[in-house]
Coordinates of C-alpha atoms and ligand atoms in Angstrom, one line a residue:
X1 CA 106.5 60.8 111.6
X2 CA 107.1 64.3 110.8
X3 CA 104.5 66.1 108.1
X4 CA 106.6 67.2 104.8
X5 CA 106.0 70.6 104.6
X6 CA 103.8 70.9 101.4
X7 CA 104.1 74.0 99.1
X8 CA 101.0 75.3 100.6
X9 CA 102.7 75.9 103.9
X10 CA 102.9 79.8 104.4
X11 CA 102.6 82.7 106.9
X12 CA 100.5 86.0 106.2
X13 CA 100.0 88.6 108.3
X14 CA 98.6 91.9 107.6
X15 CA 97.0 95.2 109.7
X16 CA 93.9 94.0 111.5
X17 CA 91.5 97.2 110.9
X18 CA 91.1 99.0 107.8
X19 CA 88.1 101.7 107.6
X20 CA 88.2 103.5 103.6
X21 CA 85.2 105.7 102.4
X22 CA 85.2 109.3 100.5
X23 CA 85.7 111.6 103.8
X24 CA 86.8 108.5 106.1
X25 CA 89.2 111.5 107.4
X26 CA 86.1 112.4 109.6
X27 CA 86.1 109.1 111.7
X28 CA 90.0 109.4 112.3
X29 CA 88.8 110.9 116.2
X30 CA 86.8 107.5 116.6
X31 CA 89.7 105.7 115.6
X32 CA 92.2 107.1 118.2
X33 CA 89.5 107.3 121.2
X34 CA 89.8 103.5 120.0
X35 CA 93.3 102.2 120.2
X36 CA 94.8 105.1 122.3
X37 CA 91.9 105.3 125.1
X38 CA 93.2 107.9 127.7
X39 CA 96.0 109.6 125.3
X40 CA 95.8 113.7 125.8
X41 CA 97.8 113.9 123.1
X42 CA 98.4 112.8 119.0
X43 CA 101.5 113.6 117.3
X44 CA 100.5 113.8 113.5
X45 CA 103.7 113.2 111.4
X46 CA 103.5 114.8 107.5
X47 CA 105.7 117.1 105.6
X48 CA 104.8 120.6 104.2
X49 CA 103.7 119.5 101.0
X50 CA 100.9 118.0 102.6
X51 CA 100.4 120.8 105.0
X52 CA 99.8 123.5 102.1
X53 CA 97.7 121.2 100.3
X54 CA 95.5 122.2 102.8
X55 CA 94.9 118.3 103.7
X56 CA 95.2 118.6 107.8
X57 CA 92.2 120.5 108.7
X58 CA 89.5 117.6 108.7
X59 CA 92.0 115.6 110.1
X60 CA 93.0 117.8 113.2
X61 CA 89.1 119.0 113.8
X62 CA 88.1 115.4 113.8
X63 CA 90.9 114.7 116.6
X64 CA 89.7 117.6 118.8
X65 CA 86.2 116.9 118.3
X66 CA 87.7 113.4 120.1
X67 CA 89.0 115.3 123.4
X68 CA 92.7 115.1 121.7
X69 CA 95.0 117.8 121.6
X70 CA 97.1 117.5 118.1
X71 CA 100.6 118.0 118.1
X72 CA 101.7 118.6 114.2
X73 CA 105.4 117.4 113.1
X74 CA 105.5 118.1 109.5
X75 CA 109.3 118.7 108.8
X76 CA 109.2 115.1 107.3
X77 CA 111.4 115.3 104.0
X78 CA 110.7 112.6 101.4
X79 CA 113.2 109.9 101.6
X80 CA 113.5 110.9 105.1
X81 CA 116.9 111.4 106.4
X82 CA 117.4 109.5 110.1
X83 CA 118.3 113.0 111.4
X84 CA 114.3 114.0 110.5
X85 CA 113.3 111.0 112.1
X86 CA 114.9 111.5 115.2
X87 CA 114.0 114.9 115.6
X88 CA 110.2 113.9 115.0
X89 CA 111.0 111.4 118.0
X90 CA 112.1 114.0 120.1
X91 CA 109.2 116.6 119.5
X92 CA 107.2 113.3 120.2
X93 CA 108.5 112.8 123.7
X94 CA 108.8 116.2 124.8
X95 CA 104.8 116.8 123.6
X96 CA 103.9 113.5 125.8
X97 CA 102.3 111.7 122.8
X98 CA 99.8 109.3 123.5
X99 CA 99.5 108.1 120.0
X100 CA 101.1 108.9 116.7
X101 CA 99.3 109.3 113.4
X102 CA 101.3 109.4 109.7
X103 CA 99.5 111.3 107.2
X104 CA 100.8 112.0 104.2
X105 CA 103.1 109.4 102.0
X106 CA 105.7 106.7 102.4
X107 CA 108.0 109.4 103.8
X108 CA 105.7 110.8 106.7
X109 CA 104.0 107.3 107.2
X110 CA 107.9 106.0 107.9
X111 CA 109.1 108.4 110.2
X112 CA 105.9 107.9 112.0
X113 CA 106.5 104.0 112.5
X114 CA 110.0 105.2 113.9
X115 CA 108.6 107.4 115.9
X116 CA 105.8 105.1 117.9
X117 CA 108.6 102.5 118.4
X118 CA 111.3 104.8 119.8
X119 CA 109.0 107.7 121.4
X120 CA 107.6 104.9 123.5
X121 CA 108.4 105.5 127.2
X122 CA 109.5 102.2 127.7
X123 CA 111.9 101.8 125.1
X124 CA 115.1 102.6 125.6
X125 CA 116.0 101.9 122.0
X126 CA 118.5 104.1 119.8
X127 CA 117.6 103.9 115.7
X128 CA 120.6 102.0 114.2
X129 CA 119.1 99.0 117.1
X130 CA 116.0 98.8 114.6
X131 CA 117.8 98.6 111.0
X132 CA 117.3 95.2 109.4
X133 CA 114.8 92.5 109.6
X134 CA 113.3 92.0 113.3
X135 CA 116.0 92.9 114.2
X136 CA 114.8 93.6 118.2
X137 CA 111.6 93.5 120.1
X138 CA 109.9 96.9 120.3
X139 CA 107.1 98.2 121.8
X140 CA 105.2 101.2 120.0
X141 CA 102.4 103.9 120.9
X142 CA 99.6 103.5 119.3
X143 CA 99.6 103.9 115.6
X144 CA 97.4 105.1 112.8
X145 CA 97.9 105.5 109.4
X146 CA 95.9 107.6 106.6
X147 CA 98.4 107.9 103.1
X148 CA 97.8 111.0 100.9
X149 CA 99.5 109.1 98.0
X150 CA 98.6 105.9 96.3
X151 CA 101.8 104.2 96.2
X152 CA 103.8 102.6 98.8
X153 CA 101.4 101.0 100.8
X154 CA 103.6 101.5 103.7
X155 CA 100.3 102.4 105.9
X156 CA 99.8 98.0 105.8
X157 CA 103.9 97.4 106.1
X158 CA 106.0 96.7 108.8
X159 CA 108.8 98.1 107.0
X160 CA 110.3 101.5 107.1
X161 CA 112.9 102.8 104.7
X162 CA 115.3 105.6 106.3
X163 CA 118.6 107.6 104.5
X164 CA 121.5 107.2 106.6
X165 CA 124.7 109.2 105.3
X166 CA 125.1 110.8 102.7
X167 CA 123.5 108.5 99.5
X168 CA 122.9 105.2 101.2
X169 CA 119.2 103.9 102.3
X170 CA 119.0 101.3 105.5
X171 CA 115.4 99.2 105.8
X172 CA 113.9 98.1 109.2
X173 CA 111.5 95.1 109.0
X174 CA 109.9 94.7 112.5
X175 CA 106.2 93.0 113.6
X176 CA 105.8 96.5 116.0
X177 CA 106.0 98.5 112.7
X178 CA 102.6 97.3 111.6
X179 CA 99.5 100.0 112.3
X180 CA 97.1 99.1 114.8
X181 CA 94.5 100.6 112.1
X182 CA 94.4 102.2 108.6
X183 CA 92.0 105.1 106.9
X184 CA 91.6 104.7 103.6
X185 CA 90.1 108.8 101.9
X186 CA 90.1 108.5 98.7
X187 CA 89.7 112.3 99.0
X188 CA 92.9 113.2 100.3
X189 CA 94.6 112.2 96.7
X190 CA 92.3 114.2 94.7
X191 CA 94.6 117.0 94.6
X192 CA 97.8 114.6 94.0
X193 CA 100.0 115.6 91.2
X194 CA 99.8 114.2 87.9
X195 CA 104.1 113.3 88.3
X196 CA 103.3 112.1 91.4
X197 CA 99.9 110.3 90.7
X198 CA 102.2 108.4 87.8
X199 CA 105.3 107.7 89.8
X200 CA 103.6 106.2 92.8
X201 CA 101.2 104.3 90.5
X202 CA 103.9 102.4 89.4
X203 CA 105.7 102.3 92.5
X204 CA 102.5 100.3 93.9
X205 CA 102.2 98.0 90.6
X206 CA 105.7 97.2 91.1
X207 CA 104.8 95.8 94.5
X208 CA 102.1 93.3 93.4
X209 CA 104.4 92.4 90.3
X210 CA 107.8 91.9 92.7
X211 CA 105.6 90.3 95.1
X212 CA 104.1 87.8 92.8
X213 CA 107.5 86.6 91.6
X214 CA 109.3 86.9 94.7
X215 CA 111.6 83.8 95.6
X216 CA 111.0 83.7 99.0
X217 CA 107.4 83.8 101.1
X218 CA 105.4 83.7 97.8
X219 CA 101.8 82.5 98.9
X220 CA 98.8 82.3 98.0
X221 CA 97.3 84.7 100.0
X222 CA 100.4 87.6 98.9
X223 CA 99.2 86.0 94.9
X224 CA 95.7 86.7 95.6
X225 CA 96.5 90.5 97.2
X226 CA 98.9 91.1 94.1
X227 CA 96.6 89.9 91.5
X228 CA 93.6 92.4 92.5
X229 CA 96.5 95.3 93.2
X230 CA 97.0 95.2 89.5
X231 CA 94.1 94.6 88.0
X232 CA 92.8 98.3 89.7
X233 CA 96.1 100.0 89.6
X234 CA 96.2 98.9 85.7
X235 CA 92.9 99.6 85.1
X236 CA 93.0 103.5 86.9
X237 CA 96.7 105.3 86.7
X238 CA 96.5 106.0 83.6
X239 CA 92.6 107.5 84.1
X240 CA 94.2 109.0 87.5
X241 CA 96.9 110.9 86.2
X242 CA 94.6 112.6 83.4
X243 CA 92.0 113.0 85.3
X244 CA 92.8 113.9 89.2
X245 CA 89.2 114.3 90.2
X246 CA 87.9 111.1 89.4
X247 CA 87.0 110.2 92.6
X248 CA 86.2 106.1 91.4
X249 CA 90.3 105.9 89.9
X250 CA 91.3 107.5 92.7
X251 CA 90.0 105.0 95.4
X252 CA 90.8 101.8 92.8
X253 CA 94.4 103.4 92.7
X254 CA 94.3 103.8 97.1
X255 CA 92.9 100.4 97.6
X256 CA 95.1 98.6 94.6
X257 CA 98.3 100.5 96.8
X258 CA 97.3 99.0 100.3
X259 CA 96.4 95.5 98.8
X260 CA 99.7 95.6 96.7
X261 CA 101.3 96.5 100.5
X262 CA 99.8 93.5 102.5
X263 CA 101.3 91.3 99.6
X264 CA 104.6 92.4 99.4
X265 CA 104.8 92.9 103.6
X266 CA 104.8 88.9 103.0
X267 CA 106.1 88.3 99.9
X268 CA 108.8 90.4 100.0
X269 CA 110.5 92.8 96.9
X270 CA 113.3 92.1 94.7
X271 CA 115.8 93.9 92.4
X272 CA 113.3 96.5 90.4
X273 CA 113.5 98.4 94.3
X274 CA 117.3 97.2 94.9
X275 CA 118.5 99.1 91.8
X276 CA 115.7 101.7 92.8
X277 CA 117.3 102.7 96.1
X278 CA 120.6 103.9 94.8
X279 CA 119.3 106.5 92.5
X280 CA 116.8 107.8 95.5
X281 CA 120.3 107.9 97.9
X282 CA 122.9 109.5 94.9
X283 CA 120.2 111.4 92.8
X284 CA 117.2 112.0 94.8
X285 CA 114.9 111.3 92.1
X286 CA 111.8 110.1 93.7
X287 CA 110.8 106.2 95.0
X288 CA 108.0 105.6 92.4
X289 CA 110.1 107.4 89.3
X290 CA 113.6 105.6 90.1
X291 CA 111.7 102.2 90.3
X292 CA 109.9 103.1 87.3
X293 CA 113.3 103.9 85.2
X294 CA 114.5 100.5 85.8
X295 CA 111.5 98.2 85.6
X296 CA 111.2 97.5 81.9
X297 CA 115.2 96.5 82.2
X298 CA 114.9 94.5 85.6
X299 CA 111.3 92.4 84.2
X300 CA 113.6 91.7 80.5
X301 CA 116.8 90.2 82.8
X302 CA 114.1 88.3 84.7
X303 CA 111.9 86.8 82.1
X304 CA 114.5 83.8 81.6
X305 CA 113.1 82.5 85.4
X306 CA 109.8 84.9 85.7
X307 CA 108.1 84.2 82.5
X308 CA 105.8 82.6 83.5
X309 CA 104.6 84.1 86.4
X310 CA 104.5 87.4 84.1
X311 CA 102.3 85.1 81.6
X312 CA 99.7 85.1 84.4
X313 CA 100.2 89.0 85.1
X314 CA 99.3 89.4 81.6
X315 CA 95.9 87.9 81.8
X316 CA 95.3 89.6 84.4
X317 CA 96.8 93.5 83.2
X318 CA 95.7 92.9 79.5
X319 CA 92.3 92.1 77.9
X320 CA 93.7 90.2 74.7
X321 CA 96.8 88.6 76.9
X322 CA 98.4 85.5 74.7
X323 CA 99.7 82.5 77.3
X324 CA 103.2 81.6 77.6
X325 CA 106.3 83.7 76.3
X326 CA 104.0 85.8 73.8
X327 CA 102.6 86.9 76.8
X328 CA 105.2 87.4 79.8
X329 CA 106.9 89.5 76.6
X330 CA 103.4 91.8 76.2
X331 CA 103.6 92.3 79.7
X332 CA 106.9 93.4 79.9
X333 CA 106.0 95.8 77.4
X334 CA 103.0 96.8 78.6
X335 CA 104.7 98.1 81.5
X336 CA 108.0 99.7 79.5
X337 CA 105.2 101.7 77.9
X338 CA 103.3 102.6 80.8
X339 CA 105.8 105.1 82.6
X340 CA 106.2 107.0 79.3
X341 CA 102.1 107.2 78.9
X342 CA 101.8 108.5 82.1
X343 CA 104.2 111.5 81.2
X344 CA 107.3 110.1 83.2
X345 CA 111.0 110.0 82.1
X346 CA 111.8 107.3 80.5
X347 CA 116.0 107.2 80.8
X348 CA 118.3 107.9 83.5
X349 CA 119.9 110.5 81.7
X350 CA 116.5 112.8 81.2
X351 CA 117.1 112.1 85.2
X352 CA 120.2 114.0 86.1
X353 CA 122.2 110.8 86.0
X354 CA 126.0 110.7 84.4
X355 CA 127.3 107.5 82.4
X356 CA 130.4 107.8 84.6
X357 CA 127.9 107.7 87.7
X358 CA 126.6 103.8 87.1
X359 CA 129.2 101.9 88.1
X360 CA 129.1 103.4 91.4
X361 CA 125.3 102.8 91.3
X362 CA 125.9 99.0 90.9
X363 CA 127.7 98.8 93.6
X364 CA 125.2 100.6 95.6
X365 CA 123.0 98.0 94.9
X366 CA 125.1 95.3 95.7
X367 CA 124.3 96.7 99.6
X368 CA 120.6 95.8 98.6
X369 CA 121.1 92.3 99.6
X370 CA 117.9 92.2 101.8
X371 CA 116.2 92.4 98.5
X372 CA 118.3 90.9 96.1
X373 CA 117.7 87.4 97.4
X374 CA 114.0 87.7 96.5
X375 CA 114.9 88.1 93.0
X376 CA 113.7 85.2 90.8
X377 CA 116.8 85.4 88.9
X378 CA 120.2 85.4 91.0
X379 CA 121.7 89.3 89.5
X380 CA 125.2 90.1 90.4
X381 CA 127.2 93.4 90.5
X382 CA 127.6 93.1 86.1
X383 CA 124.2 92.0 85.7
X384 CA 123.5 95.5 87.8
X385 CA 125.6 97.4 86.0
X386 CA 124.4 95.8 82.7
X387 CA 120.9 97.0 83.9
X388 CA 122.0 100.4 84.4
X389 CA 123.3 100.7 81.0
X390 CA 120.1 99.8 79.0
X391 CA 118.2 101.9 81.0
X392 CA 120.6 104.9 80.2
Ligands
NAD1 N1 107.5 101.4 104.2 C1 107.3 100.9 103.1 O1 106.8 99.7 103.0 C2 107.8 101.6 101.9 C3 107.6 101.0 100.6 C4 108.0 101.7 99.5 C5 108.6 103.0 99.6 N2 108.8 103.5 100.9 C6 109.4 104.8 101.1 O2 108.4 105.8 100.9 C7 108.9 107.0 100.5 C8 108.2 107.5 99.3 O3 106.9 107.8 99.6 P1 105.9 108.4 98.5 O4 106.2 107.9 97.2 O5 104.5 108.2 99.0 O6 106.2 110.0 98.5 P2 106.4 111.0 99.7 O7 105.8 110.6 100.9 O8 107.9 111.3 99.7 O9 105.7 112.3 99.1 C9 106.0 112.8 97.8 C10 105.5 114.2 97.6 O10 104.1 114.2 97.5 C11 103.5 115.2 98.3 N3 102.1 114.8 98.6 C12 101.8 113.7 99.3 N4 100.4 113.5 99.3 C13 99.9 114.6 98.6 C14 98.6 115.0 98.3 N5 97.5 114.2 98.6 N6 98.4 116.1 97.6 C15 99.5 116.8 97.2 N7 100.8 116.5 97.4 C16 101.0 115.4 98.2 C17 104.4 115.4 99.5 O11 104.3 116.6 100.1 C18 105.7 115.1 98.8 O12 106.2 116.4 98.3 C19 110.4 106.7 100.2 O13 111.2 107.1 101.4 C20 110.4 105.2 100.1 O14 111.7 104.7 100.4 C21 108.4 102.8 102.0
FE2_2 FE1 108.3 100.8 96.6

């Protein structure tokens, strides 16, 4: 007789090795003698920004202090076009890299996923092979990741998110994107932008709240992860954002980022990020902000089939939460008046963004199918557009 699967019946997989501690940045050497025993040489993918923050130094004396010569890419742009990403790939190959570290945010930790899988000398894979969900086998270098933000959790995903054109942004979901370890320095984000403190916050607490009412892959193991996620990045942005130095909101807001990225890299995203991506690709406002614009309007459509799951967000998010609708609605508006608390723009057009421009972003997100089918409500190309328009 064949067992009925049960409700209970999941998958979960995550990053195997995760070291975190104020100045873990000092044990990165260990970490690479580790997984890349024999490698001369590291490429260390990051972008400028990072650069003049003055964040490498630890970082590159710890990898000579380990015998390894460090080769430093750091012409990553956020959002990162393909174009960047190949170019990274080819530095890569012509240094001889033994193993590739991302250090910096979702934008340098991407490109550097891209470029252990196609720097690899036995690949003979070309970029557009890898968009969409496991989509081929790939081998990678070795790969370690250490985020400077707090926000996409993208050092615990196999997912990487590239901009291909002009405006439009292509995922790749694949098992050889996940690092073979992740360091955790609260330190690094000390010197993080309020803006950017605020906009990856959210970014991260939209991951645990997207994951938690995804349609597909919900588990207990992604509820657990999401759960925790937002009861520390709840309980720290706001702390975080006014107060950059506090080193205990900092490593809450790091640790609530990577546990909200092992639950999402399993249960996956939904429309808040679908209607996201087409204001990152037309508008270039940043990840965390665009997602944060259209939250409060994507979590009101959804209530109808989410309200309960919300309910059970609130307990956790607010310390006088009320149970059923009462409280799926104070948690909807708890969040709606989180972005503005933390100093954020609150409507598209504060953002650069045209009422003539949303139909075309509606459309847009119609391409976001990949994530659309997690939503717990079905949301066509009106619903989008409708969406669009309240958030105006
Ligand atoms: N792979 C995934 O699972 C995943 C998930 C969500 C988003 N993303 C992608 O990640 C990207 C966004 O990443 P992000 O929000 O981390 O931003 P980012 O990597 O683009 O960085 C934003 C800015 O912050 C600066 N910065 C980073 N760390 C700093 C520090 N410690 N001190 C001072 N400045 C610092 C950078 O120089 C940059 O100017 C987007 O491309 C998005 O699509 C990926
Ligand atoms: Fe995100």
């Amino acid at each position: 007789m064949q067992a009925t699967p049960s409700a209970q019946d999941y998958a979960f997989q995550t990053v195997a090795h995760v070291e975190a501690g104020a100045g873990a940045c000092s044990r990165l050497g260990e970490l690479a003698a580790r997984y890349a025993p024999g490698a001369r040489t590291a490429m260390l993918v990051t972008d400028a920004g990072v650069r003049k923050a003055g964040l490498l130094e630890p970082a590159l004396q710890a990898l000579r202090a380990a015998g390894l010569q460090a080769q430093v890419f750091d012409g990553v742009q956020a959002d990162p076009p393909d174009h960047v990403a190949l170019f990274a790939c080819t530095q890569a190959r012509e240094a001889r890299a033994g193993l590739v570290i991302g250090f910096g945010g979702g934008s340098s930790m991407d490109v550097a996923k891209i470029v252990a899988c196609l720097a690899h000398p036995e690949n003979r894979l070309e970029l557009p092979q890898l968009y969409g969900v496991e989509s081929v086998r790939a081998q990678r270098l070795p790969l370690l990741q250490v985020p400077t933000t707090a926000g996409t959790g993208s050092e615990v995903t196999r997912v990487a998110i590239v901009t291909t054109g002009a405006t439009t942004k292509s995922g790749i979901v694949n098992a050889a994107l996940l690092a073979d370890a992740v360091l955790l320095d609260a330190e690094l984000t000390r010197g993080l932008p309020p803006a950017v403190t605020a906009a990856t916050g959210i970014d991260a607490m939209v991951h645990a709240i997207e994951a938690y009412t995804s349609a597909r892959r919900k588990n207990p193991m992604s509820d657990m992860l999401a759960r925790e996620a937002l009861r520390l990045l709840g309980g720290s942005l706001l702390r975080a954002v006014d107060d950059g130095g506090d080193l205990r909101a900092r490593e809450d807001m790091l640790r609530g980022a990577m546990l909200a990225g092992m639950a999402f890299d399993n249960a996956p995203v939904a429309a808040v990020h679908a209607l996201a991506y087409p204001l990152g690709g037309i508008h270039h406002l940043p990840h965390g902000l665009s997602n944060a614009l259209v939250l409060p309007h994507v979590l009101r459509f959804n209530q109808p089939a989410a309200g309960e799951l919300y309910a059970e967000l609130a307990q956790v998010l607010l310390p006088r939460a009320e149970p059923g609708d009462a409280g799926a609605h104070q948690m909807i508006e708890h969040m709606a008046g989180l972005g503005a608390r933390s100093g954020l723009p609150t409507r598209l057009r504060d953002c650069g963004v045209e009422s003539g421009g949303l139909a075309l972003l509606a459309r847009e997100a119609m391409g976001q199918q990949r994530l659309l089918q997690n939503n717990p409500r079905p949301l066509n190309e009106a619903d989008a557009l409708a969406i669009y328009q309240a958030a105006f």
